[in-house]
Amino acid sequence: MNTQELVFEIGCEDIPARFVQVALDDLHARFLSACKDARINAEAHAFATPRRLTLLATLAASQKDLEEVRTGPPMAAAFRDGQPTKAASGFAAGQGVAVEDLFSVQTEKGEYVAAKVFEAGKPTAEVLPRLLEGLIAQTNFPKSMRWGDRKETFARPVRWIVAVFAGEQIPVEWAGVKSGNITYGHRFAAPAPISVSGHESYRNGLANAHVVLDTEKRREIIREGLSKVAAEAGGHVISDEALLDEVVYLVEDPYVLLVRYDETYLELPPEVLISSMRSHQRYFALQGADGKLIAACGVVYNTPVRDPAVVAAGNLRVLKARLDDAKFFWSQDLKASLEDYNRKLETVVWLKQIGTMDERARRMTKTAVAIASELGLETAVVNAANRAGELSKADLATGMVSEFPDLQGVMGREYAKAAGESAEVARAIYEQYLPKGADAEVPTSHAGACLSLAEKLDSLVGCFGIGLVPTASADPYALRRAALGVLRVLQAMEYTIGLKTLIELAFEAYDASSLKLSREEVVAQVSEFVSTRLRHSLVQAHPTELVDAVLAVGLNDVLSVSDRVEALSTIKNLPDFEPLTQGFKRVVNILKKQDAASLDVNADLLQDPAEKSLFEAVTAAEAKMQAAIEARDWAGACQTLIALKAPVDQFFETVMVMAEDDALRANRIALLARTRSLFFKVADLSV
C-alpha cells in the first residue's frame, strides 16, 4: 500500500498547561476516527508543547473504494404495476444509478428496493483540507476563548497552521489563518521560521530550534535535572506527579536549577512551604534522608541562559516574597483563637438554601458523634470527634487558608496543635478532607474517619435534599468524589455500619424544613447514587453480573459488598455454580408468583424424601451461614450455597410445589422462601 507522511501542527499562543493533554488526546482520537470515516488507512502520533498541538501521521495515498448496498423505500411504494414511482426515481438519482439497476432486498420490515453503489476513492490530498479544518474547529478544551473579531473559539489564539502531506502543502484555513509549510521554534531562543517537508525535517528543525517535541522526553529531562539538583542539595525530590504533569506543558526546552532559601523559613509547617512553592511558583520541594524539608527547591525554566545564577536569583526573589507572606499569615493567624475564627464562619455562606459554614460545622459535629456512637467507639473517640467537628472549619476564616486554599484542614490541624488541642483532635481536623482522590491517603484515626464521613455525607444529603444533583457533564459540588470518599473510608476502616443508617444520621442533623425532599426521598436517592459509584468501581475488576447480583440484595453493609463479589468470583467457574444459579432462578420465579406468608416450615408436613432432604440441608446451611457471616468468611458462605445444589435439584425433580392441598403447598413455598433467604445473605443470583 502506497503511504505518505502528514505533518499537521496547530501553532498558538501558550495553552494553559492543564488543558494540553486533554486537547491532545481528543485531537488524536478524532483524527483517527475521521480518517476511518473517510476510508483512509492511518497511523498517527500526537505531540504537544505549550505553543503547538501536532500530529505526525502516515496515511494511505488515497481513500479506499466504496462499494455498498443502500436500502431505499419499500418495494410497494417504489413500484406500482411494475412501473417505477417518483420514490424509486428519486432514490436512484440520489444514489447515482439508473432505475433499471435497482433491485429488491428482504428486511425485517419487509421488501425494500436497494441500489449497489460504487464510489472510487479520491486522493487523500483532496480529502484532507476539510478533514483538518474540522479537527481544529472541534478540538475540545475545558475552556475556550474568542479573539479579535473572530467567531471561532480555541484555548488560545491560533497563529499558524502547518499542513504538509507527501511533501506538498495542503490548503487549510481556519479563523483567518492559512496553512503553510512554516513552523517556529522556541519563542526567544530560536524564533526564526522553519521550513517543513516531512516528519524528519519537522523533528530536526524543532530540535535545532530549542524545542523538545516529545512530552516524555521533556518529562525525563526534568526528572533527571531534579534528581541532579536534589543530590547537590543533599536530599531528594518530594514526589509530585501532578506537578510534573503540569510543568511538562509549561516548557518547550526544559532546564532545572537549584534555588536555596533561608533556613529560618523551615520554622513554618512543611505543607505551607510546599504549597507556597508548588501552587504559586511550580517549584519542586526537596527533603533530606530524615524526611524533613531542605531549605532548597528545584526550579524548572524554559530558556537557555548564559548564567543560570541570574535565573536562580530572580526565582529566589519571587519565592522569598511568597514565603514572607506565608510567615506573616502564620504569625497573624496565631494571634486569634480558633473560637474567634468560628465566629467569623457565621457570615460565610456555604449554600444559600441550607446555611452558613458555621451551621455546616455544627451539623458535621452532630453527625460525627452519632456515627462514632453507632459504631460503639470508645468515649475518648466520641469526644475527639465532637471537638474536632466544632473546630473543623475554623481555618477557613484564617489569612493563610484565604491565600492558600489547598491548605484547608492542614492549617486547621496546625492551628489546633498550636492552641493546645490534643493530637487526636488535630489529626481528625486534617483527616476530614481525606481521601482527596481515588488512590489518595485515607483517614487512619477513628475520630478522623467519623468526621470525614460526616463531612461527605453532609454534602450529599444537603445537595440532594435541595435538588443539586450531579449531571453527566457537571458536578460542581464534587458529590461523586464525596460518594467515593464515603466508600473508601468505610472500607479502609472496616466499618460495618449500614449505608442507609449513615445517610439517616446525616439527615437528622439537618433542619428538615430547609430541604425540599423528605427523609425517605433523600435516603433513597443518596443510597442509589453511592451504590452506582460502588458498582462502577467493582465492575472494573469483577464480572458485571456478579456485582449486580450482590448489589441486588442491598447495600446496607458496604464493607461486605466487595468481599462477597470476590468470594463469588472464586466459585464462579466451579462446575456446580451455573446449575446452582439455574436452580435458584427456579426458586425465585416460583416465589414471584406466590410468595410465602411465613418462613416457618412444618416438618410434619414434609412427605417426599427430596423435600425432607432440602429441609435438612437448609437448616444445616442456616447455622453455617450465620457462623460464616459473623466471621466475615464470605468464601465459606459461598461454599455453603454450593452445597445446596444437589438437594435443590432433587427437590425440583421429584416434588410438586403447587400441590392441591393448601397446607402442603404453603409448607413447600415456605421451604423455598427459606432457601431464597439463604442466598440473599450473599447475592441474588437470579438477576
XYZ file of C-alpha atoms in Angstrom:
687
model
C 0.000 0.000 0.000
C 1.345 3.398 -1.004
C 1.637 5.657 2.056
C 2.740 9.228 2.604
C 3.678 11.409 5.575
C 1.422 14.085 7.029
C 2.655 16.886 9.270
C -0.207 18.785 10.892
C 0.524 21.414 13.511
C -1.707 23.995 15.173
C 0.543 26.794 16.398
C -0.881 29.141 19.000
C -0.169 31.309 21.976
C 0.677 29.417 25.163
C -2.119 26.998 26.070
C -2.803 26.583 29.827
C -0.843 23.533 30.904
C -3.848 21.750 32.395
C -5.657 21.932 29.026
C -2.950 20.435 26.835
C -3.183 16.691 27.498
C -6.987 16.704 27.284
C -6.873 18.524 23.947
C -4.086 16.339 22.583
C -5.871 13.083 23.401
C -9.062 14.460 21.875
C -7.278 15.629 18.716
C -5.541 12.298 18.234
C -8.693 10.223 18.751
C -10.828 12.380 16.469
C -8.179 12.377 13.736
C -8.058 8.577 13.625
C -11.858 8.428 13.718
C -12.142 10.968 10.890
C -9.652 9.022 8.776
C -11.598 5.824 9.359
C -14.841 7.531 8.349
C -13.093 8.888 5.260
C -11.816 5.395 4.350
C -8.175 6.408 4.740
C -5.790 3.973 6.413
C -3.890 5.945 9.031
C -1.308 5.689 11.780
C -0.631 8.777 13.876
C 1.357 10.038 16.842
C 0.381 13.161 18.754
C 2.745 15.659 20.351
C 2.326 18.913 22.217
C 4.195 21.794 23.763
C 2.668 24.950 25.243
C 2.667 26.549 21.769
C 1.649 23.698 19.499
C -0.544 20.629 19.020
C 0.959 18.273 16.454
C 0.001 15.140 14.546
C 2.689 13.214 12.686
C 0.804 10.647 10.643
C 1.354 8.109 7.914
C -1.632 7.922 5.568
C -2.654 5.905 2.541
C -2.168 7.950 -0.630
C -5.855 7.603 -1.455
C -9.171 6.569 0.028
C -10.423 3.021 -0.261
C -13.061 2.480 -2.914
C -16.583 2.350 -1.534
C -18.901 -0.448 -2.600
C -22.060 -0.986 -0.594
C -25.742 -1.787 -0.844
C -28.023 1.049 0.225
C -31.657 0.420 1.094
C -34.360 2.740 -0.222
C -38.154 2.925 0.047
C -40.463 -0.081 0.405
C -40.978 -2.023 -2.829
C -44.722 -1.296 -2.712
C -44.028 2.441 -2.715
C -41.240 2.288 -5.304
C -43.063 0.296 -7.987
C -46.717 0.149 -8.958
C -47.893 -2.239 -11.656
C -44.265 -2.897 -12.488
C -43.558 0.778 -13.135
C -41.208 2.952 -11.035
C -42.773 5.706 -8.973
C -41.247 9.053 -8.069
C -39.936 7.398 -4.912
C -37.934 4.904 -6.985
C -36.701 7.537 -9.435
C -35.662 9.884 -6.636
C -33.830 7.161 -4.758
C -31.994 6.027 -7.896
C -30.970 9.580 -8.746
C -29.749 10.158 -5.212
C -27.517 7.105 -5.405
C -26.247 7.901 -8.906
C -27.661 4.754 -10.522
C -30.287 4.037 -13.169
C -33.756 2.929 -12.091
C -33.166 -0.282 -14.030
C -30.278 -1.106 -11.675
C -32.457 -1.093 -8.582
C -33.229 -4.460 -7.017
C -35.224 -5.796 -4.093
C -33.966 -6.924 -0.690
C -35.820 -8.632 2.118
C -35.516 -6.919 5.508
C -37.108 -7.350 8.926
C -39.641 -4.707 7.896
C -40.470 -6.345 4.577
C -39.394 -5.982 0.946
C -37.459 -2.853 0.030
C -35.659 -1.569 -3.058
C -31.901 -1.238 -2.930
C -29.028 0.010 -5.014
C -25.435 -1.114 -5.250
C -23.263 1.954 -5.021
C -19.656 2.228 -6.104
C -17.560 5.251 -5.307
C -13.938 5.395 -6.379
C -11.576 6.575 -3.664
C -10.229 10.099 -4.010
C -6.611 11.059 -3.473
C -6.041 11.675 0.231
C -4.703 15.145 -0.535
C -8.172 16.129 -1.773
C -9.892 14.872 1.379
C -7.523 16.366 3.941
C -8.389 20.103 3.771
C -11.930 19.682 5.035
C -10.942 16.922 7.444
C -8.183 19.004 9.063
C -10.296 22.151 9.283
C -12.926 20.119 11.127
C -10.286 18.847 13.545
C -9.266 22.353 14.545
C -12.837 23.559 14.905
C -13.857 20.647 17.120
C -10.792 20.421 19.358
C -12.067 20.059 22.903
C -10.816 22.266 25.756
C -12.158 22.732 29.298
C -12.473 26.419 28.389
C -12.112 28.273 25.088
C -11.867 31.910 24.012
C -12.530 34.186 21.054
C -10.047 36.816 19.861
C -10.150 39.839 17.603
C -13.358 39.922 15.607
C -13.390 36.145 15.028
C -16.295 33.876 15.983
C -14.168 30.749 16.161
C -13.013 29.544 19.575
C -9.828 27.856 20.776
C -7.936 27.656 24.060
C -5.668 30.474 22.900
C -5.389 32.440 19.617
C -4.160 30.333 16.693
C -1.182 31.992 14.970
C -0.040 29.482 12.366
C -1.014 26.143 10.829
C 1.296 23.594 9.237
C -0.343 21.129 6.844
C 2.074 19.182 4.655
C 1.228 15.858 3.002
C 3.609 13.946 0.743
C 5.904 16.962 0.787
C 3.210 19.291 -0.534
C 1.239 21.966 1.271
C -2.415 21.185 1.975
C -4.694 24.247 1.800
C -6.334 24.672 5.217
C -7.842 27.891 6.532
C -9.329 28.465 9.950
C -10.012 31.629 11.946
C -8.400 33.667 9.182
C -5.134 31.711 9.384
C -3.976 29.971 6.204
C -1.836 26.870 6.408
C 1.654 26.571 5.034
C 4.872 24.662 5.495
C 6.399 27.016 8.060
C 6.661 26.362 11.800
C 8.521 28.203 14.544
C 10.937 27.170 17.239
C 11.448 28.460 20.764
C 9.863 31.879 21.182
C 13.071 33.509 22.497
C 15.949 31.150 21.733
C 15.118 30.411 18.073
C 12.113 32.362 16.749
C 13.093 32.147 13.064
C 10.781 30.341 10.567
C 11.460 26.647 9.922
C 10.542 25.020 6.597
C 8.784 21.645 6.846
C 8.618 18.941 4.170
C 8.000 15.814 6.251
C 8.427 14.140 9.622
C 12.217 14.253 9.682
C 12.549 17.891 8.688
C 9.885 18.827 11.231
C 11.502 16.936 14.108
C 15.032 18.037 13.276
C 14.004 21.623 12.655
C 12.373 21.926 16.064
C 15.184 20.068 17.830
C 17.676 22.551 16.378
C 15.409 25.418 17.466
C 15.333 24.540 21.191
C 12.013 22.662 21.115
C 11.831 19.183 22.672
C 8.729 17.923 20.875
C 8.262 14.624 22.709
C 6.433 15.106 26.017
C 8.006 12.026 27.591
C 11.484 13.201 26.643
C 10.806 16.578 28.294
C 9.496 14.725 31.338
C 12.668 12.642 31.543
C 14.901 15.716 31.167
C 13.030 17.338 34.059
C 13.234 14.197 36.217
C 16.964 13.859 35.660
C 17.530 17.555 36.305
C 15.551 17.459 39.539
C 17.430 14.378 40.745
C 20.721 16.112 39.998
C 19.938 19.334 41.880
C 18.382 17.378 44.766
C 21.582 15.372 45.134
C 23.537 18.632 45.047
C 21.425 19.826 47.993
C 21.956 16.542 49.836
C 18.421 15.194 49.509
C 15.780 14.030 47.086
C 12.716 15.428 45.345
C 9.366 15.026 47.070
C 7.387 13.031 44.520
C 4.705 15.149 42.869
C 3.478 13.603 39.629
C 0.605 16.061 39.295
C 3.022 18.996 39.377
C 5.308 17.263 36.889
C 2.331 16.672 34.580
C 1.695 20.410 34.650
C 5.274 21.637 34.336
C 5.995 19.413 31.349
C 3.457 21.504 29.422
C 4.853 24.825 30.654
C 8.167 24.423 28.849
C 9.441 23.580 25.368
C 13.129 23.345 26.258
C 13.398 22.433 29.950
C 16.272 23.269 32.258
C 16.478 22.687 36.010
C 18.388 24.616 38.646
C 18.720 24.616 42.414
C 17.386 27.545 44.429
C 18.303 27.776 48.116
C 16.275 29.833 50.582
C 16.837 30.944 54.177
C 16.583 28.126 56.729
C 14.509 30.303 59.055
C 11.523 29.587 56.805
C 11.722 25.947 57.899
C 10.023 27.063 61.115
C 6.781 27.155 59.121
C 4.727 23.946 58.791
C 6.161 21.874 55.896
C 2.871 21.928 53.988
C 2.918 25.736 53.998
C 6.347 25.791 52.374
C 5.405 23.128 49.853
C 2.184 24.898 48.932
C 3.984 28.244 48.591
C 6.461 26.666 46.199
C 4.075 24.407 44.365
C 0.821 26.284 43.939
C 2.188 29.692 43.031
C 5.634 29.027 41.557
C 5.538 25.412 40.324
C 8.737 24.647 42.252
C 9.621 21.163 43.478
C 10.265 20.803 47.208
C 13.260 18.803 48.443
C 13.703 16.754 51.596
C 16.559 15.013 53.332
C 17.002 11.395 54.325
C 15.298 12.183 57.635
C 12.110 13.170 55.792
C 12.452 16.831 56.758
C 12.399 19.652 54.234
C 15.676 21.070 52.959
C 15.879 24.848 52.530
C 16.081 24.469 48.767
C 13.898 23.622 45.798
C 14.150 22.533 42.174
C 13.097 25.128 39.604
C 12.244 24.258 36.002
C 12.685 27.035 33.450
C 12.237 27.303 29.701
C 15.042 29.379 28.215
C 18.750 28.617 27.785
C 20.790 31.285 29.560
C 24.483 32.157 29.847
C 24.384 32.491 33.620
C 21.866 30.278 35.480
C 22.765 32.097 38.693
C 20.863 35.111 37.412
C 17.769 32.930 36.924
C 18.228 31.428 40.384
C 18.466 34.874 41.957
C 15.288 36.027 40.225
C 13.356 32.959 41.305
C 14.646 33.279 44.860
C 13.431 36.862 44.993
C 9.924 35.773 43.979
C 9.963 32.774 46.328
C 11.143 34.905 49.254
C 8.173 37.218 48.769
C 5.822 34.234 48.851
C 7.445 32.761 51.940
C 7.395 36.129 53.681
C 3.658 36.289 53.003
C 3.196 32.811 54.453
C 5.269 33.731 57.501
C 3.142 36.831 58.009
C -0.139 34.915 57.755
C 1.161 32.275 60.167
C 2.112 34.804 62.821
C -1.044 36.867 62.372
C -3.391 33.875 62.436
C -1.910 32.668 65.714
C -2.932 35.929 67.391
C -6.599 34.872 67.327
C -8.217 31.761 68.802
C -9.996 29.053 66.839
C -13.233 30.149 68.500
C -12.643 33.635 67.056
C -12.406 32.133 63.591
C -15.500 30.026 64.228
C -17.476 33.182 64.923
C -16.417 34.557 61.542
C -17.945 31.481 59.897
C -21.396 32.684 60.931
C -21.314 35.085 57.969
C -19.680 32.700 55.486
C -22.388 31.107 53.319
C -21.842 27.501 52.287
C -25.020 27.017 50.257
C -27.667 29.706 50.378
C -30.577 27.301 50.830
C -29.025 25.370 53.718
C -26.958 27.820 55.639
C -23.557 29.068 56.633
C -20.248 27.325 57.133
C -20.830 27.612 60.882
C -24.083 25.672 60.534
C -22.322 23.099 58.370
C -19.687 22.571 61.062
C -22.407 22.133 63.699
C -24.189 19.522 61.557
C -20.930 17.701 60.903
C -20.212 17.627 64.626
C -23.599 16.107 65.397
C -23.254 13.539 62.611
C -19.669 12.575 63.502
C -20.640 11.992 67.131
C -23.689 9.970 66.066
C -21.556 7.795 63.768
C -18.941 7.194 66.464
C -21.669 6.248 68.930
C -23.408 3.972 66.419
C -20.103 2.183 65.835
C -19.679 1.690 69.576
C -16.341 3.504 69.666
C -14.703 4.500 72.945
C -15.828 7.616 74.784
C -12.449 9.242 74.104
C -13.006 8.830 70.365
C -16.524 10.240 70.584
C -15.216 13.252 72.497
C -12.393 13.784 69.995
C -14.837 13.608 67.083
C -17.051 16.135 68.848
C -14.241 18.631 69.483
C -12.748 18.169 66.007
C -16.166 18.781 64.498
C -16.549 22.014 66.443
C -13.220 23.268 65.068
C -13.433 21.576 61.672
C -13.991 24.678 59.551
C -12.305 27.343 61.700
C -9.232 27.539 59.469
C -11.382 28.631 56.517
C -11.547 32.083 58.128
C -7.771 32.404 58.542
C -5.486 34.504 56.381
C -3.335 31.501 55.467
C -6.179 29.460 54.003
C -7.565 32.522 52.247
C -4.196 32.833 50.478
C -3.552 29.091 50.113
C -6.961 27.345 49.830
C -5.347 23.946 49.296
C -4.135 24.118 52.915
C -7.624 23.779 54.401
C -7.518 21.064 57.008
C -3.727 21.200 57.123
C -3.819 24.611 58.778
C -6.743 23.535 60.926
C -4.501 20.777 62.275
C -1.522 23.102 62.785
C -3.517 25.856 64.470
C -5.214 23.259 66.697
C -1.808 21.956 67.780
C -0.633 25.497 68.468
C -3.771 26.115 70.540
C -3.056 23.098 72.736
C -5.712 20.762 71.351
C -4.997 17.040 71.593
C -3.130 15.244 68.825
C -6.260 13.177 68.165
C -8.391 16.295 67.620
C -5.773 17.995 65.434
C -5.394 14.874 63.343
C -9.150 14.494 62.877
C -9.470 18.095 61.669
C -6.940 17.296 58.943
C -8.447 13.909 58.091
C -11.955 15.282 57.495
C -10.943 16.080 53.892
C -9.469 12.641 53.192
C -9.400 10.964 50.776
C -8.823 13.694 48.198
C -8.732 11.317 45.235
C -9.263 7.748 44.082
C -5.909 6.454 45.341
C -5.127 9.178 47.854
C -4.466 8.986 51.589
C -7.390 7.902 53.788
C -8.078 8.615 57.480
C -6.303 6.350 59.929
C -7.869 7.557 63.191
C -11.414 6.736 64.256
C -12.222 10.355 65.097
C -10.879 11.462 61.720
C -12.797 8.751 59.885
C -16.070 9.688 61.593
C -15.548 13.372 60.783
C -14.586 12.522 57.203
C -17.793 10.522 56.776
C -19.803 13.349 58.343
C -18.249 15.954 56.024
C -19.036 13.973 52.882
C -22.484 12.860 53.978
C -23.396 16.435 54.886
C -22.592 17.453 51.309
C -24.513 14.545 49.794
C -27.617 14.918 51.948
C -27.684 18.699 51.663
C -27.174 18.889 47.910
C -29.577 16.067 47.077
C -32.045 17.480 49.573
C -32.288 20.784 47.673
C -32.070 19.263 44.204
C -28.412 19.960 43.407
C -27.867 16.588 41.736
C -24.810 15.970 39.520
C -25.360 15.601 35.782
C -23.355 13.629 33.245
C -21.293 16.716 32.432
C -21.275 18.720 35.661
C -20.592 18.002 39.325
C -19.799 21.428 40.811
C -20.045 20.275 44.416
C -17.817 17.204 43.897
C -20.538 14.807 45.025
C -19.088 11.886 43.086
C -15.823 12.343 44.938
C -17.758 12.586 48.209
C -19.567 9.312 47.485
C -16.329 7.536 46.632
C -14.800 9.021 49.764
C -17.550 7.528 51.920
C -16.934 4.125 50.366
C -13.159 4.302 50.743
C -13.349 5.364 54.393
C -15.769 2.560 55.246
C -13.536 0.030 53.507
C -10.267 1.356 54.923
C -11.591 1.451 58.493
C -13.563 -1.796 58.075
C -16.733 -0.246 59.454
C -19.809 -2.441 59.113
C -22.324 0.331 59.687
C -25.119 0.397 57.116
C -25.106 2.990 54.361
C -28.739 3.921 54.934
C -28.023 4.336 58.625
C -25.218 6.766 57.807
C -27.422 8.794 55.482
C -30.201 8.909 58.068
C -27.777 10.139 60.734
C -26.624 12.937 58.431
C -30.230 13.814 57.583
C -31.120 14.084 61.269
C -28.503 16.814 61.675
C -30.400 18.998 59.206
C -33.418 21.170 59.801
C -35.752 19.163 57.572
C -37.683 22.300 56.664
C -34.612 23.630 54.818
C -34.683 20.673 52.421
C -37.054 20.162 49.522
C -37.085 16.376 49.758
C -38.350 14.133 52.530
C -36.152 11.886 54.636
C -37.208 8.828 52.614
C -36.505 10.541 49.288
C -33.066 11.748 50.347
C -32.077 8.357 51.750
C -33.245 6.587 48.590
C -31.537 8.990 46.175
C -28.234 9.215 48.024
C -28.160 5.422 48.516
C -28.693 4.898 44.798
C -26.015 7.473 43.958
C -23.425 5.873 46.237
C -24.402 2.398 45.038
C -23.795 3.452 41.442
C -20.315 4.705 42.351
C -19.553 1.422 44.112
C -20.837 -0.587 41.160
C -18.679 1.395 38.744
C -15.650 0.720 40.905
C -16.302 -3.003 41.288
C -17.039 -3.801 37.638
C -13.523 -2.641 36.763
C -12.189 -5.825 38.340
C -15.116 -8.255 38.540
C -17.808 -9.688 36.245
C -20.721 -7.286 35.970
C -23.310 -9.978 36.634
C -21.728 -10.875 39.981
C -21.536 -7.232 41.064
C -25.185 -6.705 40.154
C -26.177 -9.902 41.968
C -24.547 -8.715 45.194
C -25.905 -5.173 44.958
C -29.390 -6.532 44.257
C -29.749 -7.664 47.877
C -28.938 -4.201 49.192
C -26.030 -2.025 50.185
C -26.526 -1.967 53.919
C -23.085 -3.370 54.655
C -20.694 -1.625 52.253
C -17.659 -3.435 53.589
C -19.088 -6.848 52.754
C -20.038 -5.984 49.166
C -16.565 -6.245 47.680
C -15.860 -9.289 49.873
C -18.998 -11.028 48.609
C -18.187 -10.185 44.992
C -14.659 -11.500 45.485
C -15.966 -14.700 47.080
C -18.465 -15.285 44.279
C -15.692 -14.762 41.746
C -13.761 -17.647 43.294
C -16.642 -20.104 42.823
C -17.981 -18.768 39.528
C -16.011 -21.246 37.445
C -16.825 -24.286 39.565
C -18.872 -26.924 37.687
C -21.764 -26.620 40.161
C -22.075 -22.818 40.013
C -24.107 -22.410 36.828
C -26.521 -25.291 37.647
C -26.898 -23.819 41.149
C -27.773 -20.452 39.604
C -30.405 -22.064 37.395
C -31.925 -23.887 40.356
C -32.061 -20.675 42.367
C -33.757 -18.868 39.484
C -36.495 -21.515 39.614
C -36.905 -20.825 43.324
C -37.222 -17.086 42.720
C -39.591 -17.466 39.775
C -41.981 -19.621 41.785
C -41.953 -17.161 44.673
C -42.642 -14.266 42.315
C -45.979 -15.891 41.504
C -46.856 -16.954 45.021
C -44.635 -15.744 47.834
C -44.577 -17.301 51.271
C -46.804 -15.986 54.020
C -44.285 -17.329 56.531
C -40.793 -18.815 56.653
C -41.945 -21.412 59.184
C -41.726 -24.935 57.781
C -43.769 -27.674 59.433
C -41.526 -30.745 59.424
C -44.558 -32.994 59.959
C -45.953 -31.967 56.551
C -42.829 -32.982 54.657
C -43.696 -36.106 52.636
C -41.279 -36.535 49.757
C -37.722 -37.624 50.646
C -36.399 -34.811 48.435
C -38.203 -32.086 50.383
C -37.085 -33.636 53.643
C -33.525 -33.633 52.314
C -33.776 -29.978 51.253
C -35.233 -29.019 54.637
C -32.358 -30.715 56.449
C -29.813 -29.111 54.099
C -31.321 -25.639 54.520
C -31.493 -25.988 58.308
C -27.836 -27.021 58.459
C -26.864 -24.303 55.970
C -28.575 -21.595 58.030
C -26.344 -22.340 61.004
C -23.222 -22.463 58.836
C -24.221 -19.258 57.045
C -24.739 -17.396 60.316
C -21.340 -18.509 61.581
C -19.677 -17.540 58.301
C -21.276 -14.085 58.310
C -20.258 -13.426 61.904
C -16.693 -14.416 60.980
C -16.959 -12.398 57.749
C -15.997 -15.592 55.944
C -17.741 -14.952 52.643
C -15.833 -17.698 50.877
C -17.275 -20.104 53.433
C -20.728 -18.603 52.919
C -20.462 -19.252 49.188
C -19.378 -22.843 49.782
C -22.465 -23.241 51.962
C -24.606 -22.213 48.988
C -22.769 -24.583 46.631
C -23.641 -27.452 48.981
C -27.344 -26.743 48.342
C -27.127 -27.555 44.625
C -27.858 -31.265 44.908
C -30.829 -31.029 47.309
C -32.346 -28.141 45.297
C -32.009 -30.104 42.040
C -33.510 -33.230 43.595
C -36.374 -31.201 45.062
C -37.418 -29.873 41.663
C -37.061 -33.295 40.053
C -39.484 -35.080 42.363
C -41.577 -32.553 44.312
C -44.748 -30.861 43.029
C -44.547 -27.446 44.701
C -48.047 -26.328 43.751
C -49.788 -29.240 45.450
C -53.591 -29.270 45.560
C -53.542 -29.447 49.356
C -53.303 -25.849 50.654
C -51.268 -26.700 53.736
C -48.836 -28.854 51.791
C -48.403 -26.164 49.118
C -47.862 -23.407 51.687
C -45.295 -25.536 53.502
C -43.305 -26.149 50.334
C -43.422 -22.474 49.404
C -42.155 -21.627 52.890
C -39.285 -24.072 52.354
C -38.366 -22.351 49.083
C -38.572 -18.964 50.796
C -36.145 -20.212 53.459
C -33.843 -21.336 50.644
C -34.086 -17.954 48.934
C -33.323 -16.067 52.140
C -30.110 -18.058 52.485
C -28.944 -16.994 49.026
C -29.964 -13.401 49.688
C -27.445 -13.307 52.530
C -24.820 -13.255 49.755
C -26.416 -12.281 46.448
C -29.465 -12.522 44.232
C -28.220 -14.908 41.554
C -31.478 -14.594 39.633
C -30.737 -11.088 38.285
